[in-house]
Coordinates of C-alpha atoms and ligand atoms in Angstrom, one line a residue:
M26 CA 0.0 0.0 0.0
Q27 CA 1.2 3.5 -0.8
I28 CA 1.9 5.9 2.4
A29 CA 2.8 9.8 2.5
L30 CA 5.2 10.5 5.3
V31 CA 4.5 14.1 6.6
G32 CA 7.1 16.1 8.7
I33 CA 10.8 14.8 7.9
G34 CA 12.6 15.6 10.9
K35 CA 14.5 13.6 13.7
I36 CA 12.0 10.6 14.1
A37 CA 11.0 10.6 10.5
V38 CA 14.7 9.9 9.5
D39 CA 15.7 7.8 12.4
Q40 CA 12.8 5.3 12.7
H41 CA 10.0 5.9 9.9
V42 CA 11.8 5.9 6.8
P43 CA 13.9 2.8 7.6
A44 CA 10.9 0.9 9.1
I45 CA 8.6 1.6 6.0
A46 CA 11.9 0.6 3.4
A47 CA 12.0 -2.7 5.2
S48 CA 8.5 -3.3 5.2
P49 CA 6.7 -5.9 3.0
D50 CA 3.3 -3.7 3.4
W51 CA 4.3 -0.2 2.6
D52 CA 5.8 1.9 -0.4
L53 CA 6.8 5.3 0.4
A54 CA 5.0 7.4 -2.4
A55 CA 5.5 10.9 -1.2
T56 CA 7.0 13.2 1.7
V57 CA 5.5 16.3 2.8
S58 CA 7.8 18.9 4.8
R59 CA 8.8 22.4 4.7
K60 CA 12.6 21.7 4.4
G61 CA 12.8 17.9 4.8
S62 CA 12.9 15.2 1.9
V63 CA 13.9 11.5 1.4
A64 CA 16.2 10.9 -1.6
G65 CA 14.2 9.5 -4.6
V66 CA 11.0 10.1 -3.2
P67 CA 8.3 12.8 -4.6
A68 CA 8.8 15.7 -2.1
F69 CA 6.2 18.4 -1.3
S70 CA 6.2 21.3 1.3
D71 CA 2.4 22.1 1.0
F72 CA 0.0 19.5 2.1
A73 CA -3.0 20.5 0.3
A74 CA -0.6 20.3 -2.9
F75 CA 0.2 16.5 -2.1
L76 CA -3.4 16.0 -1.3
D77 CA -4.4 17.2 -4.7
A78 CA -1.5 15.4 -6.6
F79 CA -1.6 12.2 -5.2
P80 CA -5.4 11.3 -4.8
D81 CA -4.7 7.7 -4.6
V82 CA -2.4 7.4 -1.7
P83 CA -4.7 5.9 0.9
V84 CA -2.6 6.4 3.7
V85 CA -0.8 9.4 5.6
S86 CA 1.9 8.9 8.6
L87 CA 2.1 12.2 10.5
C88 CA 5.6 12.5 12.4
L89 CA 5.2 16.3 13.1
P90 CA 5.2 17.6 16.7
P91 CA 2.0 17.5 18.4
V92 CA 0.8 21.1 18.1
P93 CA 0.8 21.2 14.3
R94 CA -0.3 17.9 13.7
F95 CA -3.9 18.4 14.1
A96 CA -4.6 20.4 11.1
Y97 CA -2.8 17.7 8.8
A98 CA -4.6 15.2 10.4
E99 CA -7.8 16.9 9.8
A100 CA -7.0 17.7 6.2
A101 CA -6.0 14.1 5.5
L102 CA -9.2 12.7 7.1
R103 CA -11.4 15.2 5.2
A104 CA -9.4 14.2 1.8
G105 CA -10.3 10.6 2.4
R106 CA -6.8 9.3 3.9
H107 CA -6.2 6.8 6.7
V108 CA -4.1 8.5 9.4
M109 CA -1.3 7.3 11.7
L110 CA -0.3 9.5 14.4
E111 CA 3.2 9.7 16.2
K112 CA 2.8 10.0 19.9
P113 CA 1.7 12.0 21.8
P114 CA -1.4 11.7 19.5
G115 CA -2.4 15.6 19.6
A116 CA -1.6 18.6 21.8
T117 CA -5.1 18.2 23.5
L118 CA -7.3 15.3 24.3
A119 CA -10.2 17.1 22.5
E120 CA -8.7 17.4 19.3
V121 CA -7.8 13.7 19.3
H122 CA -11.7 12.9 20.0
A123 CA -12.7 15.1 17.1
L124 CA -10.4 13.4 14.8
Q125 CA -11.7 9.7 16.1
A126 CA -15.0 11.0 15.3
M127 CA -14.3 12.3 11.8
A128 CA -12.5 8.9 11.0
A129 CA -15.4 6.9 12.4
A130 CA -17.7 9.0 10.4
R131 CA -15.7 8.6 7.2
G132 CA -14.9 4.9 7.7
L133 CA -11.2 5.7 7.8
T134 CA -8.5 4.3 10.0
L135 CA -7.0 6.4 12.7
Y136 CA -4.1 4.9 14.9
T137 CA -2.6 6.6 17.9
T138 CA 0.9 4.9 18.0
W139 CA 2.6 4.4 21.2
H140 CA 6.0 3.1 19.9
S141 CA 7.1 1.9 23.5
R142 CA 4.5 -0.6 23.7
M143 CA 6.2 -2.2 20.8
A144 CA 9.4 -2.7 22.8
H145 CA 10.4 -6.4 23.0
A146 CA 9.6 -6.9 26.5
V147 CA 6.3 -5.1 27.1
A148 CA 4.0 -8.0 25.7
P149 CA 5.6 -10.7 28.0
A150 CA 5.3 -8.2 31.0
R151 CA 1.6 -7.5 30.3
A152 CA 1.1 -11.3 29.9
W153 CA 2.8 -12.0 33.3
L154 CA 1.2 -9.3 35.2
A155 CA -2.2 -10.4 34.0
D156 CA -3.2 -12.4 36.9
K157 CA -1.0 -10.6 39.5
V158 CA -2.0 -8.2 42.3
I159 CA 0.3 -4.9 42.1
R160 CA 1.4 -3.9 45.5
R161 CA 3.8 -0.9 44.3
A162 CA 5.2 0.3 41.2
H163 CA 7.9 2.9 40.3
I164 CA 8.9 4.4 37.0
T165 CA 12.3 6.3 36.6
W166 CA 12.4 7.7 33.2
R167 CA 15.8 10.1 33.2
E168 CA 17.1 11.2 30.2
D169 CA 19.4 14.1 28.6
V170 CA 17.0 16.5 26.5
R171 CA 20.2 17.9 24.9
K172 CA 20.9 14.6 23.5
W173 CA 17.5 13.3 22.4
H174 CA 16.1 16.8 21.4
P175 CA 18.8 18.8 20.1
G176 CA 17.7 22.2 19.7
Q177 CA 13.9 21.5 19.5
D178 CA 12.7 24.2 21.4
W179 CA 9.0 23.1 20.5
V180 CA 9.5 20.8 23.5
F181 CA 9.5 23.7 25.8
E182 CA 6.7 25.6 24.0
P183 CA 3.0 25.4 24.9
G184 CA 1.8 21.9 24.0
G185 CA 5.2 20.4 23.5
M186 CA 4.6 18.8 27.0
G187 CA 8.1 19.0 28.5
V188 CA 9.6 16.0 30.1
F189 CA 6.3 14.4 29.5
D190 CA 7.2 14.0 25.9
P191 CA 9.6 10.9 27.0
G192 CA 7.5 10.4 30.0
I193 CA 4.6 9.7 28.4
N194 CA 6.4 6.8 26.6
A195 CA 6.5 5.2 30.3
L196 CA 2.9 5.9 30.7
S197 CA 2.0 4.1 27.5
I198 CA 3.6 1.1 28.7
L199 CA 2.4 1.2 32.4
T200 CA -1.1 1.7 31.1
H201 CA -0.7 -1.3 28.8
I202 CA 0.8 -3.8 31.5
L203 CA -1.3 -2.8 34.5
P204 CA -3.8 -5.6 35.2
A205 CA -6.2 -2.7 36.5
P206 CA -6.1 0.9 35.7
V207 CA -4.8 3.7 38.1
H208 CA -5.4 7.4 38.2
L209 CA -3.2 10.4 39.0
T210 CA -3.5 11.8 42.8
A211 CA -0.5 14.4 43.0
A212 CA 2.2 15.9 41.0
T213 CA 5.1 18.1 41.5
L214 CA 6.4 19.7 38.1
E215 CA 9.6 21.8 37.7
F216 CA 9.3 24.3 35.0
P217 CA 12.6 26.3 33.8
A218 CA 12.2 29.8 34.8
N219 CA 12.8 30.8 31.0
R220 CA 10.2 27.8 29.5
Q221 CA 6.7 27.0 29.2
T222 CA 6.5 23.4 29.8
P223 CA 8.4 21.2 33.0
I224 CA 11.9 19.9 32.6
A225 CA 11.0 17.4 35.5
A226 CA 8.1 15.9 37.1
A227 CA 7.4 13.5 40.2
L228 CA 3.8 11.9 40.0
T229 CA 1.7 9.8 42.5
F230 CA -1.0 7.4 41.4
S231 CA -3.5 5.5 43.0
G232 CA -2.5 1.6 43.9
G233 CA 0.9 2.6 45.1
V234 CA 2.3 3.7 41.5
T235 CA 4.7 6.4 41.5
A236 CA 7.1 7.9 38.9
D237 CA 9.9 10.2 38.5
F238 CA 10.6 12.1 35.3
D239 CA 13.7 14.2 34.7
W240 CA 15.3 15.6 31.5
R241 CA 18.6 16.8 33.1
Q242 CA 20.2 13.2 33.2
E243 CA 23.7 13.2 32.2
G244 CA 25.8 10.0 31.8
S245 CA 23.8 7.0 31.6
Q246 CA 20.1 7.2 31.0
I247 CA 17.5 5.4 33.0
W248 CA 14.3 4.2 31.4
D249 CA 12.9 1.6 34.1
I250 CA 9.7 0.5 35.3
M251 CA 9.8 -1.5 38.7
L252 CA 6.9 -3.2 40.1
D253 CA 6.2 -5.4 43.3
T254 CA 3.5 -7.9 42.9
S255 CA 1.7 -10.8 45.0
A256 CA 3.9 -13.0 43.2
G257 CA 7.4 -11.5 43.0
S258 CA 9.1 -8.5 41.3
L259 CA 8.9 -7.6 37.5
A260 CA 11.4 -4.9 36.2
L261 CA 11.1 -3.4 32.6
R262 CA 14.5 -1.9 31.8
M263 CA 15.9 0.2 28.7
G264 CA 12.2 1.6 27.8
G265 CA 10.6 -1.9 28.0
N266 CA 13.4 -3.8 25.9
I267 CA 14.5 -6.0 28.8
L268 CA 12.6 -8.0 31.1
E269 CA 13.6 -9.2 34.6
I270 CA 11.6 -11.3 37.0
D271 CA 13.0 -11.4 40.7
G272 CA 16.3 -10.1 39.4
Q273 CA 16.9 -12.6 36.4
V274 CA 16.7 -11.3 33.0
I275 CA 13.9 -13.2 31.3
S276 CA 13.6 -11.8 27.8
G277 CA 14.2 -9.0 25.8
E278 CA 17.1 -7.1 23.9
D279 CA 18.7 -3.8 24.2
S280 CA 17.3 -2.2 20.8
I281 CA 14.4 0.0 19.9
M282 CA 14.7 -0.9 16.1
G283 CA 11.7 -3.3 16.4
E284 CA 9.3 -0.6 17.5
Y285 CA 8.4 1.2 14.5
P286 CA 8.4 -1.8 12.1
A287 CA 5.8 -3.1 14.6
L288 CA 3.7 0.0 14.4
Y289 CA 3.6 -0.1 10.6
A290 CA 2.7 -3.8 10.5
R291 CA -0.3 -3.0 13.1
M292 CA -1.5 0.0 10.9
A293 CA -1.4 -2.3 7.8
E294 CA -3.7 -4.7 9.8
L295 CA -5.6 -1.9 10.9
V296 CA -6.3 -0.4 7.4
A297 CA -7.1 -4.1 6.0
G298 CA -9.3 -4.8 8.8
G299 CA -11.2 -1.3 8.4
T300 CA -10.7 -0.5 12.3
S301 CA -9.1 2.3 14.2
E302 CA -7.1 2.1 17.3
V303 CA -7.4 5.2 19.4
D304 CA -6.1 4.9 23.1
L305 CA -5.8 8.1 25.2
A306 CA -5.1 6.5 28.4
P307 CA -1.0 7.6 28.8
M308 CA -2.1 11.3 27.6
V309 CA -4.9 11.4 30.2
H310 CA -2.3 11.1 32.9
V311 CA -0.1 13.8 31.3
A312 CA -3.2 16.0 31.2
D313 CA -4.1 15.3 34.7
A314 CA -0.7 16.2 35.9
L315 CA -0.6 19.4 34.2
T316 CA -4.1 20.2 35.8
I317 CA -3.3 19.4 39.6
G318 CA 0.4 19.4 39.6
R319 CA 2.4 21.7 42.0
R320 CA 4.5 23.9 40.1
L321 CA 8.2 24.7 41.0
Q322 CA 10.3 27.2 39.2
T323 CA 14.0 25.7 38.5
D324 CA 16.9 27.0 37.0
P325 CA 16.6 28.5 33.1
F326 CA 17.4 26.1 30.3
H327 CA 19.2 26.4 27.4
F328 CA 20.2 24.0 24.8
Ligands
LIG548 P1 11.2 17.5 14.9 O1 12.5 16.8 14.2 O2 11.5 18.6 15.7 O3 10.1 17.8 13.9 C1 9.5 16.8 12.9 C2 9.3 17.6 11.5 O4 8.2 18.3 11.8 C3 10.4 19.0 11.4 O5 11.7 18.5 10.9 C4 9.6 20.0 10.6 O6 10.0 19.6 9.3 C5 8.1 19.4 11.0 N1 7.5 20.7 11.7 C6 8.0 21.1 12.8 N2 7.4 22.0 13.3 C7 6.4 22.3 12.5 C8 5.4 23.3 12.2 N3 4.9 24.1 13.3 N4 4.6 23.2 11.2 C9 4.8 22.3 10.1 N5 5.7 21.4 10.4 C10 6.5 21.2 11.6 O7 10.6 16.6 15.9 P2 10.8 15.0 16.2 O8 11.9 14.8 17.1 O9 10.9 14.2 14.9 O10 9.4 14.5 16.9 C11 8.1 14.6 16.1 C12 7.3 13.6 16.9 O11 7.7 12.5 17.2 C13 6.9 14.1 18.3 O12 5.5 14.0 18.6 C14 7.9 13.4 19.0 O13 7.2 13.2 20.6 C15 7.8 12.1 18.6 N6 8.9 11.2 18.7 C16 10.2 11.8 18.7 C17 11.4 10.9 19.0 C18 12.8 11.3 18.9 O14 13.7 10.6 19.4 N7 13.0 12.9 18.7 C19 11.3 9.5 19.2 C20 9.7 9.2 19.4 C21 8.9 10.0 19.0 P3 10.0 20.7 8.3 O15 10.9 22.0 8.9 O16 10.6 20.1 6.9 O17 8.7 21.0 7.9

């Protein structure tokens, strides 16, 4: 099936382009980006011009940051195209609900992707936890924003989500593996004095679940989720890629290269089946943290 990729920036180049190139399901028919392009692929800088020129490309994958993404998603659905959204699926919950209704009314597929759910160890962790009682859980998600988002000022602009841009990956795993849902009860958010979004967050949920997100981590990076259960402890390390049970490595590999191929395989299934997959649970927790969080001001941040 032909697909167009919109927003040729860091994640498109790192993951989407190689995943599409290696996929038996997809053929990259065009790109749309104001500056970016992919060698050998027809490139547009204007989305409406692409929609007019390629009426038969049935699927559009949007890799833009969340704030500009809605207008593209809405235009794509109006033009009868199936839509795949990078995470987080929107800048607000309501705009994703609007897209969901539009897709449903037109019989089109809308897929809110959560790439971390496709990490190697997430499915086995979910299966192992299915019949356990969770006593406590803690997420540690500490990475260096200068390394992973070099110069990307949008992450600190309204709607950019700040440290929740990576933190929502942890929440996408948490909401997928827990046998029963939890809700946020408290949050402390640290905002750099010169920025609009938090650089660190401490979260408390019901059910003994806590999380520590920090974007100021230098040296080794930490993406761990630890759970104490009625039948032992489970740890997911390396962003959901390594599974440990009672301290023993059970499965996984330290590589994220399987995540995007799995997302594109899922999109192919959804389009073939004529269905959508829209899950906003991770984003609800972020919205709640930004609603009830206590705000602290911290040092100004410069890239
Ligand atoms: P990015 O490189 O800063 O942006 C992607 C591209 O979007 C840009 O190169 C730009 O292309 C286009 N764009 C940016 N702002 C725009 C605007 N206002 N209007 C229209 N186009 C705009 O961002 P990214 O790191 O790829 O992240 C994009 C999405 O992927 C985010 O939702 C992020 O959470 C997610 N993601 C990122 C990573 C990562 O490692 N960075 C990992 C997983 C998921 P043109 O200038 O050519 O138009």
